[in-house]
mmCIF file of C-alpha atoms and ligand atoms in Angstrom:
data_model
loop_
_atom_site.group_PDB
_atom_site.id
_atom_site.type_symbol
_atom_site.label_atom_id
_atom_site.label_comp_id
_atom_site.label_asym_id
_atom_site.label_seq_id
_atom_site.Cartn_x
_atom_site.Cartn_y
_atom_site.Cartn_z
ATOM 1 C CA MET A 4 202.414 -42.816 61.386
ATOM 2 C CA SER A 5 199.193 -42.032 63.287
ATOM 3 C CA LYS A 6 198.233 -38.514 64.456
ATOM 4 C CA GLY A 7 198.822 -39.413 68.172
ATOM 5 C CA ASN A 8 202.239 -40.801 67.506
ATOM 6 C CA LYS A 9 203.195 -37.641 65.630
ATOM 7 C CA GLY A 10 202.346 -35.506 68.707
ATOM 8 C CA LYS A 11 204.416 -37.714 71.020
ATOM 9 C CA ASP A 12 207.324 -37.554 68.568
ATOM 10 C CA ARG A 13 207.192 -33.736 68.521
ATOM 11 C CA ARG A 14 207.219 -33.572 72.316
ATOM 12 C CA GLU A 15 210.198 -35.885 72.490
ATOM 13 C CA GLN A 16 211.963 -33.893 69.779
ATOM 14 C CA GLY A 17 211.286 -30.675 71.752
ATOM 15 C CA ASP A 18 212.683 -32.184 74.975
ATOM 16 C CA SER A 19 215.879 -33.411 73.349
ATOM 17 C CA ARG A 20 216.353 -30.042 71.599
ATOM 18 C CA SER A 21 216.264 -28.105 74.895
ATOM 19 C CA ILE A 22 218.717 -30.573 76.455
ATOM 20 C CA TRP A 23 221.102 -29.984 73.538
ATOM 21 C CA ILE A 24 220.755 -26.223 73.889
ATOM 22 C CA MET A 25 221.581 -26.460 77.601
ATOM 23 C CA ILE A 26 224.607 -28.675 76.949
ATOM 24 C CA SER A 27 226.017 -26.376 74.261
ATOM 25 C CA ALA A 28 225.438 -23.326 76.452
ATOM 26 C CA ALA A 29 227.361 -25.022 79.253
ATOM 27 C CA VAL A 30 230.204 -25.900 76.859
ATOM 28 C CA VAL A 31 230.419 -22.303 75.545
ATOM 29 C CA LEU A 32 230.444 -20.918 79.093
ATOM 30 C CA GLY A 33 233.200 -23.359 80.030
ATOM 31 C CA ILE A 34 235.321 -22.284 77.064
ATOM 32 C CA VAL A 35 234.867 -18.598 77.946
ATOM 33 C CA ILE A 36 235.915 -19.208 81.573
ATOM 34 C CA ILE A 37 239.005 -21.184 80.511
ATOM 35 C CA ALA A 38 240.002 -18.479 77.969
ATOM 36 C CA MET A 39 239.694 -15.768 80.629
ATOM 37 C CA ALA A 40 241.790 -17.722 83.072
ATOM 38 C CA VAL A 41 244.519 -18.264 80.449
ATOM 39 C CA GLN A 42 244.527 -14.531 79.624
ATOM 40 C CA LEU A 43 244.849 -13.614 83.297
ATOM 41 C CA VAL A 44 247.838 -15.888 83.771
ATOM 42 C CA ARG A 45 249.487 -14.426 80.667
ATOM 43 C CA LEU A 46 248.983 -10.826 81.808
ATOM 44 C CA ASN A 47 250.420 -11.639 85.181
ATOM 45 C CA ARG A 48 253.538 -13.158 83.616
ATOM 46 C CA GLN A 49 253.982 -10.172 81.274
ATOM 47 C CA GLY A 50 253.802 -7.769 84.211
ATOM 48 C CA GLU A 51 256.578 -9.600 85.969
ATOM 49 C CA GLN A 52 258.689 -9.623 82.806
ATOM 50 C CA ASN A 53 258.217 -5.858 82.352
ATOM 51 C CA LYS A 54 259.244 -5.231 85.915
ATOM 52 C CA SER A 55 262.493 -7.102 85.491
ATOM 53 C CA GLN A 56 263.105 -5.353 82.135
ATOM 54 C CA ILE A 57 262.696 -1.903 83.714
ATOM 55 C CA LYS A 58 265.117 -2.943 86.381
ATOM 56 C CA THR A 59 267.787 -3.972 83.862
ATOM 57 C CA GLU A 60 267.331 -0.769 81.801
ATOM 58 C CA ALA A 61 267.755 1.350 84.915
ATOM 59 C CA SER A 62 270.928 -0.445 85.892
ATOM 60 C CA VAL A 63 272.300 -0.083 82.326
ATOM 61 C CA ASP A 64 271.661 3.680 82.497
ATOM 62 C CA GLN A 65 273.476 3.848 85.778
ATOM 63 C CA GLU A 66 276.411 1.939 84.331
ATOM 64 C CA LYS A 67 276.545 4.331 81.347
ATOM 65 C CA LYS A 68 276.510 7.311 83.689
ATOM 66 C CA LYS A 69 279.341 5.830 85.706
ATOM 67 C CA THR A 70 281.535 5.195 82.641
ATOM 68 C CA LYS A 71 280.777 8.680 81.269
ATOM 69 C CA GLU A 72 281.844 10.272 84.521
ATOM 70 C CA ALA A 73 284.957 8.148 84.609
ATOM 71 C CA GLU A 74 285.915 9.278 81.073
ATOM 72 C CA LYS A 75 285.784 12.957 81.983
ATOM 73 C CA PRO A 76 289.063 14.285 83.329
ATOM 74 C CA ALA A 77 288.615 16.065 86.634
ATOM 75 C CA GLY A 78 287.960 19.802 86.495
ATOM 76 C CA THR A 79 287.130 20.066 82.768
ATOM 77 C CA LYS A 80 283.377 19.647 82.923
ATOM 78 C CA GLU A 81 282.038 20.699 79.532
ATOM 79 C CA PRO A 82 279.513 23.510 79.186
ATOM 80 C CA GLU A 83 276.061 22.072 79.296
ATOM 81 C CA GLU A 84 274.127 21.584 76.131
ATOM 82 C CA GLU A 85 271.217 23.984 76.305
ATOM 83 C CA LYS A 86 268.013 23.688 74.310
ATOM 84 C CA ILE A 87 265.785 26.564 73.220
ATOM 85 C CA ARG A 88 263.558 27.513 76.150
ATOM 86 C CA VAL A 89 260.006 27.101 74.931
ATOM 87 C CA GLU A 90 258.725 28.830 78.071
ATOM 88 C CA HIS A 91 260.351 32.071 76.847
ATOM 89 C CA ILE A 92 258.640 31.981 73.448
ATOM 90 C CA ARG A 93 255.626 34.256 73.036
ATOM 91 C CA LYS A 94 252.706 32.162 71.891
ATOM 92 C CA ASP A 95 250.728 35.062 70.380
ATOM 93 C CA LEU A 96 253.052 35.786 67.456
ATOM 94 C CA ASP A 97 251.672 35.387 63.936
ATOM 95 C CA PRO A 98 253.730 32.905 61.875
ATOM 96 C CA GLU A 99 252.225 34.388 58.701
ATOM 97 C CA LYS A 100 253.629 37.869 59.390
ATOM 98 C CA PRO A 101 257.302 38.785 58.837
ATOM 99 C CA MET A 102 259.753 38.493 61.716
ATOM 100 C CA VAL A 103 263.146 40.049 62.313
ATOM 101 C CA ALA A 104 265.644 39.422 65.107
ATOM 102 C CA LEU A 105 267.633 42.455 66.217
ATOM 103 C CA THR A 106 270.769 41.398 68.088
ATOM 104 C CA PHE A 107 273.132 43.426 70.266
ATOM 105 C CA ASP A 108 276.715 42.451 71.090
ATOM 106 C CA ASP A 109 279.357 43.549 73.591
ATOM 107 C CA GLY A 110 277.017 44.847 76.335
ATOM 108 C CA PRO A 111 275.458 45.181 78.737
ATOM 109 C CA TYR A 112 275.987 48.899 79.114
ATOM 110 C CA ASP A 113 273.384 50.730 81.206
ATOM 111 C CA ARG A 114 273.310 54.002 79.214
ATOM 112 C CA VAL A 115 272.656 52.269 75.900
ATOM 113 C CA THR A 116 271.063 48.915 76.760
ATOM 114 C CA ASN A 117 268.326 50.489 78.899
ATOM 115 C CA ARG A 118 267.284 52.809 76.055
ATOM 116 C CA ILE A 119 267.030 49.890 73.657
ATOM 117 C CA VAL A 120 265.091 47.744 76.149
ATOM 118 C CA LYS A 121 262.695 50.625 76.771
ATOM 119 C CA VAL A 122 261.785 51.234 73.132
ATOM 120 C CA LEU A 123 261.454 47.490 72.498
ATOM 121 C CA ALA A 124 259.030 47.102 75.408
ATOM 122 C CA LYS A 125 257.002 50.103 74.275
ATOM 123 C CA HIS A 126 256.399 48.433 70.903
ATOM 124 C CA ASP A 127 255.703 44.858 72.050
ATOM 125 C CA SER A 128 259.087 43.877 70.746
ATOM 126 C CA ARG A 129 261.991 41.777 71.883
ATOM 127 C CA ALA A 130 265.617 41.312 70.910
ATOM 128 C CA THR A 131 268.636 39.169 71.742
ATOM 129 C CA PHE A 132 271.569 40.509 73.750
ATOM 130 C CA PHE A 133 274.878 38.666 73.381
ATOM 131 C CA VAL A 134 276.546 39.833 76.560
ATOM 132 C CA VAL A 135 280.218 39.778 77.502
ATOM 133 C CA GLY A 136 280.593 37.819 80.740
ATOM 134 C CA ASN A 137 283.099 40.161 82.393
ATOM 135 C CA ARG A 138 280.580 43.058 82.157
ATOM 136 C CA VAL A 139 277.661 41.111 83.556
ATOM 137 C CA GLU A 140 278.217 41.693 87.275
ATOM 138 C CA ARG A 141 278.898 45.392 86.874
ATOM 139 C CA TYR A 142 275.709 45.844 84.808
ATOM 140 C CA ALA A 143 273.687 43.123 86.515
ATOM 141 C CA ASP A 144 270.618 45.375 86.944
ATOM 142 C CA THR A 145 270.680 46.329 83.276
ATOM 143 C CA MET A 146 270.912 42.731 82.155
ATOM 144 C CA LYS A 147 268.261 41.602 84.612
ATOM 145 C CA ASN A 148 265.932 44.338 83.366
ATOM 146 C CA ALA A 149 266.393 43.233 79.744
ATOM 147 C CA TYR A 150 265.772 39.643 80.790
ATOM 148 C CA ASN A 151 262.668 40.508 82.811
ATOM 149 C CA LYS A 152 261.180 42.271 79.788
ATOM 150 C CA GLY A 153 261.353 38.992 77.859
ATOM 151 C CA ASN A 154 264.496 39.649 75.849
ATOM 152 C CA GLN A 155 266.842 36.768 75.200
ATOM 153 C CA ILE A 156 270.172 36.974 76.982
ATOM 154 C CA ALA A 157 272.785 34.951 75.144
ATOM 155 C CA THR A 158 276.548 34.834 75.474
ATOM 156 C CA HIS A 159 279.389 36.573 73.639
ATOM 157 C CA THR A 160 281.946 34.655 75.793
ATOM 158 C CA PHE A 161 283.441 35.822 79.089
ATOM 159 C CA ASP A 162 286.394 37.942 77.938
ATOM 160 C CA HIS A 163 285.494 38.601 74.299
ATOM 161 C CA GLY A 164 288.487 36.458 73.372
ATOM 162 C CA ASP A 165 288.964 35.026 69.895
ATOM 163 C CA LEU A 166 287.827 31.422 70.405
ATOM 164 C CA SER A 167 289.305 30.386 67.052
ATOM 165 C CA LYS A 168 292.779 30.999 68.437
ATOM 166 C CA MET A 169 292.202 28.930 71.583
ATOM 167 C CA LYS A 170 292.761 25.297 72.495
ATOM 168 C CA LYS A 171 289.685 23.217 73.260
ATOM 169 C CA LYS A 172 290.392 23.401 76.969
ATOM 170 C CA GLN A 173 290.571 27.211 76.846
ATOM 171 C CA ILE A 174 287.341 27.420 74.840
ATOM 172 C CA ARG A 175 285.602 25.341 77.498
ATOM 173 C CA ARG A 176 286.985 27.462 80.303
ATOM 174 C CA GLU A 177 285.929 30.689 78.566
ATOM 175 C CA LEU A 178 282.359 29.431 78.100
ATOM 176 C CA LYS A 179 282.147 27.871 81.532
ATOM 177 C CA ARG A 180 282.985 31.237 83.118
ATOM 178 C CA ALA A 181 280.442 33.022 80.936
ATOM 179 C CA PHE A 182 277.739 30.488 81.792
ATOM 180 C CA ARG A 183 278.444 30.691 85.501
ATOM 181 C CA VAL A 184 278.236 34.471 85.805
ATOM 182 C CA MET A 185 275.030 34.642 83.742
ATOM 183 C CA LYS A 186 273.349 31.850 85.670
ATOM 184 C CA LYS A 187 274.097 33.672 88.908
ATOM 185 C CA ILE A 188 271.972 36.618 87.755
ATOM 186 C CA ASN A 189 269.340 35.169 85.403
ATOM 187 C CA GLY A 190 269.060 31.778 87.053
ATOM 188 C CA GLU A 191 269.707 30.022 83.759
ATOM 189 C CA ASN A 192 272.417 29.324 81.242
ATOM 190 C CA PRO A 193 272.464 30.989 77.826
ATOM 191 C CA THR A 194 271.235 28.817 74.922
ATOM 192 C CA MET A 195 273.159 30.561 72.134
ATOM 193 C CA LEU A 196 276.605 31.994 71.471
ATOM 194 C CA ARG A 197 277.870 34.705 69.182
ATOM 195 C CA PRO A 198 281.563 34.090 68.607
ATOM 196 C CA PRO A 199 283.664 37.265 69.009
ATOM 197 C CA TYR A 200 285.041 38.712 65.750
ATOM 198 C CA GLY A 201 282.722 36.367 63.851
ATOM 199 C CA ASN A 202 285.487 33.774 63.833
ATOM 200 C CA VAL A 203 284.733 30.066 63.838
ATOM 201 C CA ASN A 204 286.776 26.918 63.183
ATOM 202 C CA ASP A 205 286.445 23.140 63.474
ATOM 203 C CA LYS A 206 287.800 23.069 67.005
ATOM 204 C CA MET A 207 284.975 25.386 68.048
ATOM 205 C CA ARG A 208 282.379 23.321 66.184
ATOM 206 C CA GLN A 209 283.539 20.222 68.032
ATOM 207 C CA THR A 210 283.746 21.814 71.461
ATOM 208 C CA ILE A 211 280.823 24.210 71.698
ATOM 209 C CA ARG A 212 277.524 22.626 72.677
ATOM 210 C CA ILE A 213 275.179 25.516 71.859
ATOM 211 C CA PRO A 214 274.346 26.979 68.415
ATOM 212 C CA MET A 215 276.523 29.825 67.134
ATOM 213 C CA ILE A 216 274.461 32.732 65.843
ATOM 214 C CA TYR A 217 275.808 34.956 63.092
ATOM 215 C CA TRP A 218 273.869 37.637 61.201
ATOM 216 C CA ASN A 219 272.941 38.475 57.647
ATOM 217 C CA VAL A 220 272.422 42.231 58.090
ATOM 218 C CA ASP A 221 275.475 44.108 59.388
ATOM 219 C CA THR A 222 274.675 47.684 60.446
ATOM 220 C CA GLU A 223 278.376 48.476 61.028
ATOM 221 C CA ASP A 224 277.177 50.688 63.853
ATOM 222 C CA TRP A 225 280.551 50.410 65.627
ATOM 223 C CA ALA A 226 282.313 51.924 62.591
ATOM 224 C CA SER A 227 279.931 54.720 61.594
ATOM 225 C CA ARG A 228 278.538 55.597 65.056
ATOM 226 C CA ASN A 229 275.978 57.516 63.068
ATOM 227 C CA LYS A 230 272.237 57.073 63.520
ATOM 228 C CA ASP A 231 271.302 57.788 59.885
ATOM 229 C CA LYS A 232 273.991 55.503 58.475
ATOM 230 C CA ILE A 233 272.808 52.716 60.782
ATOM 231 C CA LEU A 234 269.203 53.267 59.670
ATOM 232 C CA SER A 235 270.126 53.240 55.984
ATOM 233 C CA ARG A 236 271.722 49.823 56.535
ATOM 234 C CA CYS A 237 268.340 48.585 57.800
ATOM 235 C CA LYS A 238 266.314 49.776 54.811
ATOM 236 C CA SER A 239 265.912 46.400 53.129
ATOM 237 C CA ILE A 240 265.303 44.228 56.188
ATOM 238 C CA LYS A 241 263.185 41.211 55.264
ATOM 239 C CA ASP A 242 261.443 38.288 56.911
ATOM 240 C CA GLY A 243 263.841 36.016 58.821
ATOM 241 C CA ASP A 244 266.778 38.441 58.985
ATOM 242 C CA ILE A 245 269.195 38.575 61.909
ATOM 243 C CA VAL A 246 270.559 42.107 62.360
ATOM 244 C CA LEU A 247 273.904 42.834 64.043
ATOM 245 C CA MET A 248 274.303 45.864 66.325
ATOM 246 C CA HIS A 249 276.213 46.745 69.499
ATOM 247 C CA ASP A 250 274.667 48.139 72.679
ATOM 248 C CA LEU A 251 277.742 50.220 73.417
ATOM 249 C CA TYR A 252 277.082 53.398 71.424
ATOM 250 C CA PRO A 253 274.438 56.109 72.008
ATOM 251 C CA SER A 254 274.147 56.383 68.189
ATOM 252 C CA THR A 255 272.987 52.759 68.114
ATOM 253 C CA ALA A 256 270.326 53.460 70.759
ATOM 254 C CA ALA A 257 269.183 56.515 68.769
ATOM 255 C CA ALA A 258 268.902 54.433 65.599
ATOM 256 C CA VAL A 259 266.966 51.678 67.397
ATOM 257 C CA GLU A 260 264.534 54.261 68.798
ATOM 258 C CA LYS A 261 263.645 55.150 65.194
ATOM 259 C CA LEU A 262 263.961 51.669 63.725
ATOM 260 C CA VAL A 263 261.637 49.793 66.094
ATOM 261 C CA PRO A 264 258.453 51.832 65.432
ATOM 262 C CA LYS A 265 259.349 51.948 61.720
ATOM 263 C CA LEU A 266 259.608 48.157 61.433
ATOM 264 C CA ARG A 267 256.424 47.708 63.475
ATOM 265 C CA LYS A 268 254.558 50.014 61.102
ATOM 266 C CA LYS A 269 255.799 47.900 58.183
ATOM 267 C CA GLY A 270 254.187 44.864 59.861
ATOM 268 C CA PHE A 271 257.337 43.251 61.280
ATOM 269 C CA GLN A 272 257.324 41.322 64.526
ATOM 270 C CA LEU A 273 260.567 41.995 66.389
ATOM 271 C CA VAL A 274 261.548 38.717 67.998
ATOM 272 C CA THR A 275 264.357 36.995 69.874
ATOM 273 C CA VAL A 276 266.521 34.538 67.950
ATOM 274 C CA GLU A 277 264.888 31.765 69.989
ATOM 275 C CA GLU A 278 261.453 32.939 68.849
ATOM 276 C CA LEU A 279 262.615 33.301 65.241
ATOM 277 C CA PHE A 280 263.929 29.737 65.143
ATOM 278 C CA TYR A 281 260.880 28.373 66.946
ATOM 279 C CA TYR A 282 258.416 29.933 64.518
ATOM 280 C CA LYS A 283 260.516 29.179 61.426
ATOM 281 C CA GLY A 284 260.902 25.556 62.469
ATOM 282 C CA ILE A 285 264.702 25.651 62.791
ATOM 283 C CA ASP A 286 266.006 23.050 65.212
ATOM 284 C CA ALA A 287 269.304 24.757 66.039
ATOM 285 C CA LYS A 288 272.078 22.329 66.936
ATOM 286 C CA GLY A 289 275.069 22.787 69.219
ATOM 287 C CA GLY A 290 278.291 23.701 67.431
ATOM 288 C CA LYS A 291 276.526 24.751 64.233
ATOM 289 C CA VAL A 292 276.481 28.223 62.691
ATOM 290 C CA TYR A 293 273.264 30.058 61.748
ATOM 291 C CA PHE A 294 273.048 33.271 59.708
ATOM 292 C CA ASN A 295 269.313 33.879 59.592
ATOM 293 C CA GLY A 296 265.917 32.351 60.219
ATOM 294 C CA ARG A 297 265.253 31.044 56.738
HETATM 295 NI NI1 NI B 150 281.915 41.613 69.952
#
């Protein structure tokens, strides 16, 4: 091949190369446009499918609700299942430091409960009061004051009846009454129950929808009614304990006035049962019995 011919060949080669580049670019662009269009159509279809799915789920829920309501005999609506109220939990507690839950049964009683609430508040402390429903209206101010100071108000039934001797229907009625009177004053239902006389049976486990809270330190304050004897029962309190007392006796208030600063000095955080369970990671279930926070 001559020199001149070589140059012409190169030019022609260059021309055909740019044509090929343009053609392949056009093909690639075409493929991209088609792919996008396909994707759009697919998304559109999916959206419609989702919509119809949501619709069917909603109608299934409604059906379920209807059958549930139909199953319930009239007038025996069960006490609601109540979960721990996270909004009541103090967020500034130290999970590394020991905690103890003081609990008070059989109140409210203005002369004793108010003393206990006062000393708790003074020492950044809280407790749980298992109140008897039939006392709640008479001592509404006392209970409201304890509640407003951040204490947990739980239930000890309406009439302090022995639930283990009752039929399911009676258990429900007893709790329903207790819930109603407490909600009227605090604006919310209790989330925990302490069964009177510490009695529990299978019927109760099946019927009661909130956790049942026992104790692992019994001060026997109702028997001794003696401040020093109550305090000696609290000597070996440890992390996670639930302590049983009664806000009915001035001797109990006197003991608590000594005990609270003493426990604080030892490094204890005095918490509600809700707080204890929250920080110890206990997911308390309805109808189950709990003795401590460990
Ligand atoms: Ni009691």
